[in-house]
Amino acid sequence: MVFHSLSSILRLLCLGFAAFAQAQTLFTTDSVVSDSAGASFDLTNNAMEMLIITSWKFLVATTSADATVELYYKSGTQAGSISDETVWTKLGETVPLPEVGMSEIDVGDSAMIGVGETTGFFIYSDGGTISYGGPEITTVTSDDSLVTFDAGSAFTALYPQLSTEIFTPRGVSMEITYTEETDSPTMQPTAAPSVVPELFCTGDIRIINIARFIICSVLNWFFSDDEE
C-alpha cells in the first residue's frame, strides 16, 4: 500500500509542474530619446516550445482622456511591411491609453509565437505617444534566452501618411511577460511491485487475486495439520 501511495504522490507532482509554467519577462530599454504615436518590432522564439505572451507593458510618454492604443501583428518580420496595411491583424486595443510611465496595455488576447518563428508587431496610439530608444537599441535577448527582441521603426501617423513618416531603427521601450506552452507528460502505467513468494501468506487479501488466496489458504491449512 505504501508503494501505491508514493506512486500517486509522484504523479500529482509531475502534473503540477507541467500545469504551472514559470513566467519570464523581457525588458528592452529605459534609455529614452524620444516618443512617437507608433513603433514596430520583432519577437523571435528561441525556445523548444511555443511561447505565449500574457502581458504587455509600454513606456507611455503622453496621454489624454480619450487616447486609445492598438497592437497589431503579422507572421514574419515587420521590416518592409510597415506601410502595407493588408498584412497586419489587430491583436487588441485599450481605451483609454493608460497613465504616463511603464503601463500595462490590456489587449484582451495573448500572442503566441511558434518554435523558431519570428512575429512582427506594431503599437499605435491615437491621442498619446510611446517612448523609444535611439539607434543603439537594436537587439535584446531575454535573461533566459528564450525570446529575442529586434528593433523596428517609429512613426507618427497611420495609413496613408505612414509611408512618409518612418524612422529606423528605433527600439520601443517595453516589457513583456511570457511562458512556454508545456503539455502534461504522457503518463505511463505504474509497474507492479515484485512479489517474493511466501510460505505463509499474510497481508491485505484485497490486493491479491482469488487464485492466490485459495493457494495460500491450502498451504496454511496443510502446514497447520503437520504441526498438530
C-alpha positions as a LaTeX table, in Angstrom:
\begin{tabular}{lrrr}
\hline
Residue & $x$ (\AA) & $y$ (\AA) & $z$ (\AA) \\
\hline
Met1 & 0.00 & 0.00 & 0.00 \\
Val2 & 2.92 & 2.36 & 0.67 \\
Phe3 & 4.18 & 1.78 & $-2.88$ \\
His4 & 0.86 & 2.78 & $-4.41$ \\
Ser5 & 0.58 & 5.90 & $-2.21$ \\
Leu6 & 4.08 & 7.03 & $-3.22$ \\
Ser7 & 3.28 & 6.45 & $-6.88$ \\
Ser8 & 0.15 & 8.63 & $-6.60$ \\
Ile9 & 2.11 & 11.46 & $-4.98$ \\
Leu10 & 4.74 & 11.39 & $-7.73$ \\
Arg11 & 2.06 & 11.54 & $-10.40$ \\
Leu12 & 0.44 & 14.59 & $-8.80$ \\
Leu13 & 3.79 & 16.37 & $-8.54$ \\
Cys14 & 4.54 & 15.65 & $-12.19$ \\
Leu15 & 1.20 & 17.08 & $-13.29$ \\
Gly16 & 1.64 & 20.09 & $-11.06$ \\
Phe17 & 4.99 & 21.05 & $-12.59$ \\
Ala18 & 3.51 & 20.74 & $-16.09$ \\
Ala19 & 0.47 & 22.87 & $-15.30$ \\
Phe20 & 2.33 & 25.85 & $-13.84$ \\
Ala21 & 4.96 & 27.07 & $-16.29$ \\
Gln22 & 7.14 & 29.78 & $-14.81$ \\
Ala23 & 6.52 & 33.27 & $-16.19$ \\
Gln24 & 9.51 & 35.18 & $-17.57$ \\
Thr25 & 9.99 & 38.78 & $-18.67$ \\
Leu26 & 11.90 & 40.65 & $-21.36$ \\
Phe27 & 12.68 & 44.34 & $-20.90$ \\
Thr28 & 14.04 & 46.38 & $-23.81$ \\
Thr29 & 15.25 & 49.81 & $-22.65$ \\
Asp30 & 14.68 & 52.79 & $-20.38$ \\
Ser31 & 17.23 & 54.82 & $-22.36$ \\
Val32 & 14.60 & 57.08 & $-23.88$ \\
Val33 & 15.50 & 59.56 & $-26.60$ \\
Ser34 & 12.04 & 60.47 & $-27.87$ \\
Asp35 & 8.48 & 59.26 & $-28.37$ \\
Ser36 & 6.02 & 58.77 & $-31.19$ \\
Ala37 & 2.48 & 57.64 & $-31.87$ \\
Gly38 & 3.65 & 54.24 & $-33.02$ \\
Ala39 & 6.54 & 51.78 & $-33.11$ \\
Ser40 & 7.24 & 48.39 & $-34.64$ \\
Phe41 & 9.41 & 45.47 & $-33.51$ \\
Asp42 & 10.06 & 41.75 & $-33.95$ \\
Leu43 & 9.95 & 38.96 & $-31.37$ \\
Thr44 & 11.68 & 35.63 & $-32.11$ \\
Asn45 & 11.02 & 32.41 & $-30.22$ \\
Asn46 & 14.30 & 30.65 & $-29.34$ \\
Ala47 & 12.65 & 28.06 & $-27.09$ \\
Met48 & 11.77 & 24.41 & $-27.69$ \\
Glu49 & 8.09 & 25.12 & $-27.02$ \\
Met50 & 5.57 & 27.68 & $-28.19$ \\
Leu51 & 5.83 & 30.99 & $-26.32$ \\
Ile52 & 2.69 & 32.68 & $-25.01$ \\
Ile53 & 2.90 & 36.40 & $-24.29$ \\
Thr54 & 0.49 & 37.11 & $-21.46$ \\
Ser55 & 1.27 & 40.73 & $-20.59$ \\
Trp56 & 2.39 & 43.84 & $-22.49$ \\
Lys57 & 3.83 & 46.97 & $-20.89$ \\
Phe58 & 4.92 & 50.06 & $-22.80$ \\
Leu59 & 6.53 & 53.26 & $-21.56$ \\
Val60 & 3.76 & 55.79 & $-22.17$ \\
Ala61 & 5.16 & 59.30 & $-22.75$ \\
Thr62 & 1.95 & 61.30 & $-23.20$ \\
Thr63 & $-1.73$ & 60.50 & $-22.98$ \\
Ser64 & $-5.14$ & 62.14 & $-22.87$ \\
Ala65 & $-8.63$ & 61.40 & $-21.63$ \\
Asp66 & $-9.76$ & 59.88 & $-24.92$ \\
Ala67 & $-6.46$ & 58.38 & $-26.11$ \\
Thr68 & $-6.55$ & 54.84 & $-27.49$ \\
Val69 & $-3.84$ & 52.29 & $-28.24$ \\
Glu70 & $-3.87$ & 49.35 & $-30.65$ \\
Leu71 & $-1.49$ & 46.41 & $-31.09$ \\
Tyr72 & $-1.08$ & 44.60 & $-34.43$ \\
Tyr73 & 0.89 & 41.54 & $-35.51$ \\
Lys74 & 1.97 & 39.60 & $-38.59$ \\
Ser75 & 3.80 & 36.36 & $-39.34$ \\
Gly76 & 7.47 & 37.03 & $-40.03$ \\
Thr77 & 9.43 & 40.23 & $-39.58$ \\
Gln78 & 7.81 & 43.64 & $-39.63$ \\
Ala79 & 10.69 & 45.00 & $-41.74$ \\
Gly80 & 9.46 & 46.20 & $-45.11$ \\
Ser81 & 5.80 & 45.79 & $-44.18$ \\
Ile82 & 5.04 & 48.83 & $-42.02$ \\
Ser83 & 3.21 & 50.70 & $-44.78$ \\
Asp84 & 1.31 & 47.65 & $-46.06$ \\
Glu85 & $-1.90$ & 47.53 & $-44.05$ \\
Thr86 & $-3.08$ & 44.32 & $-45.76$ \\
Val87 & $-0.58$ & 42.10 & $-43.90$ \\
Trp88 & $-1.45$ & 43.17 & $-40.37$ \\
Thr89 & $-4.02$ & 41.73 & $-37.93$ \\
Lys90 & $-5.20$ & 43.58 & $-34.85$ \\
Leu91 & $-4.40$ & 41.71 & $-31.65$ \\
Gly92 & $-6.40$ & 44.09 & $-29.47$ \\
Glu93 & $-6.84$ & 47.63 & $-28.22$ \\
Thr94 & $-7.14$ & 49.58 & $-24.99$ \\
Val95 & $-9.38$ & 52.58 & $-24.32$ \\
Pro96 & $-8.21$ & 54.88 & $-22.89$ \\
Leu97 & $-4.42$ & 54.76 & $-23.06$ \\
Pro98 & $-3.08$ & 54.17 & $-19.51$ \\
Glu99 & $-1.26$ & 56.78 & $-17.46$ \\
Val100 & 2.23 & 58.06 & $-18.20$ \\
Gly101 & 5.00 & 55.61 & $-17.26$ \\
Met102 & 5.51 & 51.88 & $-17.79$ \\
Ser103 & 1.87 & 50.87 & $-18.12$ \\
Glu104 & 0.24 & 47.58 & $-18.94$ \\
Ile105 & $-1.64$ & 47.54 & $-22.23$ \\
Asp106 & $-4.57$ & 45.14 & $-21.93$ \\
Val107 & $-5.22$ & 44.00 & $-25.50$ \\
Gly108 & $-7.51$ & 41.15 & $-24.46$ \\
Asp109 & $-5.80$ & 38.20 & $-26.17$ \\
Ser110 & $-2.46$ & 36.52 & $-25.61$ \\
Ala111 & 0.00 & 36.37 & $-28.50$ \\
Met112 & 1.56 & 33.02 & $-29.40$ \\
Ile113 & 4.87 & 32.60 & $-31.23$ \\
Gly114 & 5.76 & 29.20 & $-32.68$ \\
Val115 & 9.06 & 27.42 & $-32.15$ \\
Gly116 & 11.83 & 29.12 & $-34.13$ \\
Glu117 & 9.42 & 31.67 & $-35.58$ \\
Thr118 & 9.59 & 35.47 & $-35.76$ \\
Thr119 & 6.46 & 37.58 & $-35.37$ \\
Gly120 & 6.30 & 41.25 & $-36.23$ \\
Phe121 & 4.31 & 43.70 & $-34.10$ \\
Phe122 & 3.44 & 47.36 & $-34.06$ \\
Ile123 & 1.76 & 49.50 & $-31.45$ \\
Tyr124 & $-0.08$ & 52.70 & $-32.31$ \\
Ser125 & $-1.77$ & 55.30 & $-30.13$ \\
Asp126 & $-4.35$ & 57.83 & $-31.25$ \\
Gly127 & $-4.09$ & 60.70 & $-28.78$ \\
Gly128 & $-0.93$ & 59.55 & $-26.98$ \\
Thr129 & 2.71 & 58.64 & $-27.58$ \\
Ile130 & 5.03 & 55.74 & $-26.73$ \\
Ser131 & 8.69 & 56.18 & $-25.73$ \\
Tyr132 & 11.55 & 54.65 & $-27.65$ \\
Gly133 & 15.34 & 54.43 & $-27.53$ \\
Gly134 & 17.78 & 55.53 & $-30.18$ \\
Pro135 & 19.50 & 53.61 & $-32.97$ \\
Glu136 & 21.73 & 51.82 & $-30.43$ \\
Ile137 & 18.72 & 49.83 & $-29.13$ \\
Thr138 & 18.56 & 47.17 & $-31.82$ \\
Thr139 & 18.53 & 43.65 & $-30.33$ \\
Val140 & 17.71 & 42.49 & $-26.80$ \\
Thr141 & 17.58 & 38.85 & $-25.69$ \\
Ser142 & 15.76 & 37.81 & $-22.52$ \\
Asp143 & 17.72 & 36.60 & $-19.49$ \\
Asp144 & 16.59 & 33.02 & $-20.13$ \\
Ser145 & 17.48 & 33.37 & $-23.86$ \\
Leu146 & 14.02 & 32.15 & $-24.88$ \\
Val147 & 12.93 & 35.26 & $-26.78$ \\
Thr148 & 14.77 & 37.92 & $-28.77$ \\
Phe149 & 13.55 & 41.47 & $-29.42$ \\
Asp150 & 14.67 & 43.23 & $-32.61$ \\
Ala151 & 14.03 & 46.94 & $-33.01$ \\
Gly152 & 11.91 & 48.20 & $-35.86$ \\
Ser153 & 10.73 & 51.71 & $-36.67$ \\
Ala154 & 8.99 & 54.66 & $-35.07$ \\
Phe155 & 6.24 & 56.52 & $-36.89$ \\
Thr156 & 3.92 & 59.42 & $-36.19$ \\
Ala157 & 0.80 & 58.50 & $-38.16$ \\
Leu158 & $-1.10$ & 55.53 & $-39.51$ \\
Tyr159 & $-2.17$ & 54.91 & $-43.09$ \\
Pro160 & $-1.97$ & 56.51 & $-45.59$ \\
Gln161 & 0.54 & 59.03 & $-44.15$ \\
Leu162 & 2.61 & 56.26 & $-42.57$ \\
Ser163 & 4.75 & 55.58 & $-45.62$ \\
Thr164 & 6.36 & 59.05 & $-45.46$ \\
Glu165 & 6.92 & 59.28 & $-41.68$ \\
Ile166 & 9.02 & 56.26 & $-40.69$ \\
Phe167 & 12.23 & 56.48 & $-38.61$ \\
Thr168 & 14.50 & 53.42 & $-38.46$ \\
Pro169 & 15.91 & 51.85 & $-36.33$ \\
Arg170 & 14.07 & 52.70 & $-33.12$ \\
Gly171 & 13.77 & 50.39 & $-30.11$ \\
Val172 & 10.45 & 50.82 & $-28.33$ \\
Ser173 & 10.58 & 50.90 & $-24.51$ \\
Met174 & 8.57 & 47.89 & $-23.41$ \\
Glu175 & 8.34 & 44.87 & $-21.13$ \\
Ile176 & 6.61 & 41.61 & $-21.93$ \\
Thr177 & 5.70 & 38.65 & $-19.74$ \\
Tyr178 & 5.60 & 35.21 & $-21.33$ \\
Thr179 & 5.52 & 31.48 & $-20.62$ \\
Glu180 & 6.36 & 28.34 & $-22.52$ \\
Glu181 & 3.44 & 26.17 & $-23.58$ \\
Thr182 & 4.19 & 22.84 & $-21.89$ \\
Asp183 & 1.98 & 19.78 & $-22.30$ \\
Ser184 & 1.33 & 17.40 & $-19.44$ \\
Pro185 & 3.69 & 14.43 & $-19.71$ \\
Thr186 & 2.32 & 11.17 & $-21.05$ \\
Met187 & 1.59 & 9.07 & $-18.02$ \\
Gln188 & 2.89 & 5.51 & $-18.22$ \\
Pro189 & 1.25 & 2.62 & $-16.37$ \\
Thr190 & 2.82 & 2.05 & $-12.97$ \\
Ala191 & 4.76 & $-1.19$ & $-12.83$ \\
Ala192 & 3.53 & $-3.66$ & $-10.24$ \\
Pro193 & 5.92 & $-4.29$ & $-7.35$ \\
Ser194 & 7.85 & $-7.56$ & $-7.43$ \\
Val195 & 6.41 & $-10.18$ & $-5.11$ \\
Val196 & 8.61 & $-12.62$ & $-3.17$ \\
Pro197 & 6.84 & $-15.97$ & $-2.71$ \\
Glu198 & 5.92 & $-16.67$ & 0.91 \\
Leu199 & 5.14 & $-19.98$ & 2.60 \\
Phe200 & 2.59 & $-18.49$ & 4.94 \\
Cys201 & 0.61 & $-15.75$ & 3.21 \\
Thr202 & $-0.15$ & $-12.64$ & 5.20 \\
Gly203 & $-1.19$ & $-9.10$ & 4.45 \\
Asp204 & $-4.16$ & $-7.47$ & 2.86 \\
Ile205 & $-6.05$ & $-10.05$ & 0.75 \\
Arg206 & $-7.83$ & $-7.20$ & $-1.04$ \\
Ile207 & $-4.81$ & $-6.69$ & $-3.30$ \\
Ile208 & $-4.35$ & $-10.32$ & $-4.32$ \\
Asn209 & $-6.41$ & $-12.33$ & $-6.73$ \\
Ile210 & $-8.73$ & $-15.15$ & $-5.76$ \\
Ala211 & $-6.49$ & $-17.88$ & $-7.09$ \\
Arg212 & $-3.52$ & $-16.80$ & $-4.96$ \\
Phe213 & $-5.79$ & $-16.54$ & $-1.93$ \\
Ile214 & $-7.02$ & $-20.09$ & $-2.41$ \\
Ile215 & $-3.48$ & $-21.47$ & $-2.85$ \\
Cys216 & $-2.26$ & $-19.66$ & 0.25 \\
Ser217 & $-5.18$ & $-20.91$ & 2.26 \\
Val218 & $-4.49$ & $-24.51$ & 1.23 \\
Leu219 & $-0.82$ & $-24.15$ & 2.14 \\
Asn220 & $-1.66$ & $-22.66$ & 5.53 \\
Trp221 & $-4.13$ & $-25.47$ & 6.24 \\
Phe222 & $-1.63$ & $-28.12$ & 5.12 \\
Phe223 & 1.21 & $-26.90$ & 7.33 \\
Ser224 & $-1.13$ & $-26.32$ & 10.26 \\
Asp225 & $-2.12$ & $-30.04$ & 10.11 \\
Asp226 & 1.57 & $-31.07$ & 10.06 \\
Glu227 & 2.27 & $-29.11$ & 13.27 \\
Glu228 & $-0.60$ & $-30.89$ & 15.04 \\
\hline
\end{tabular}
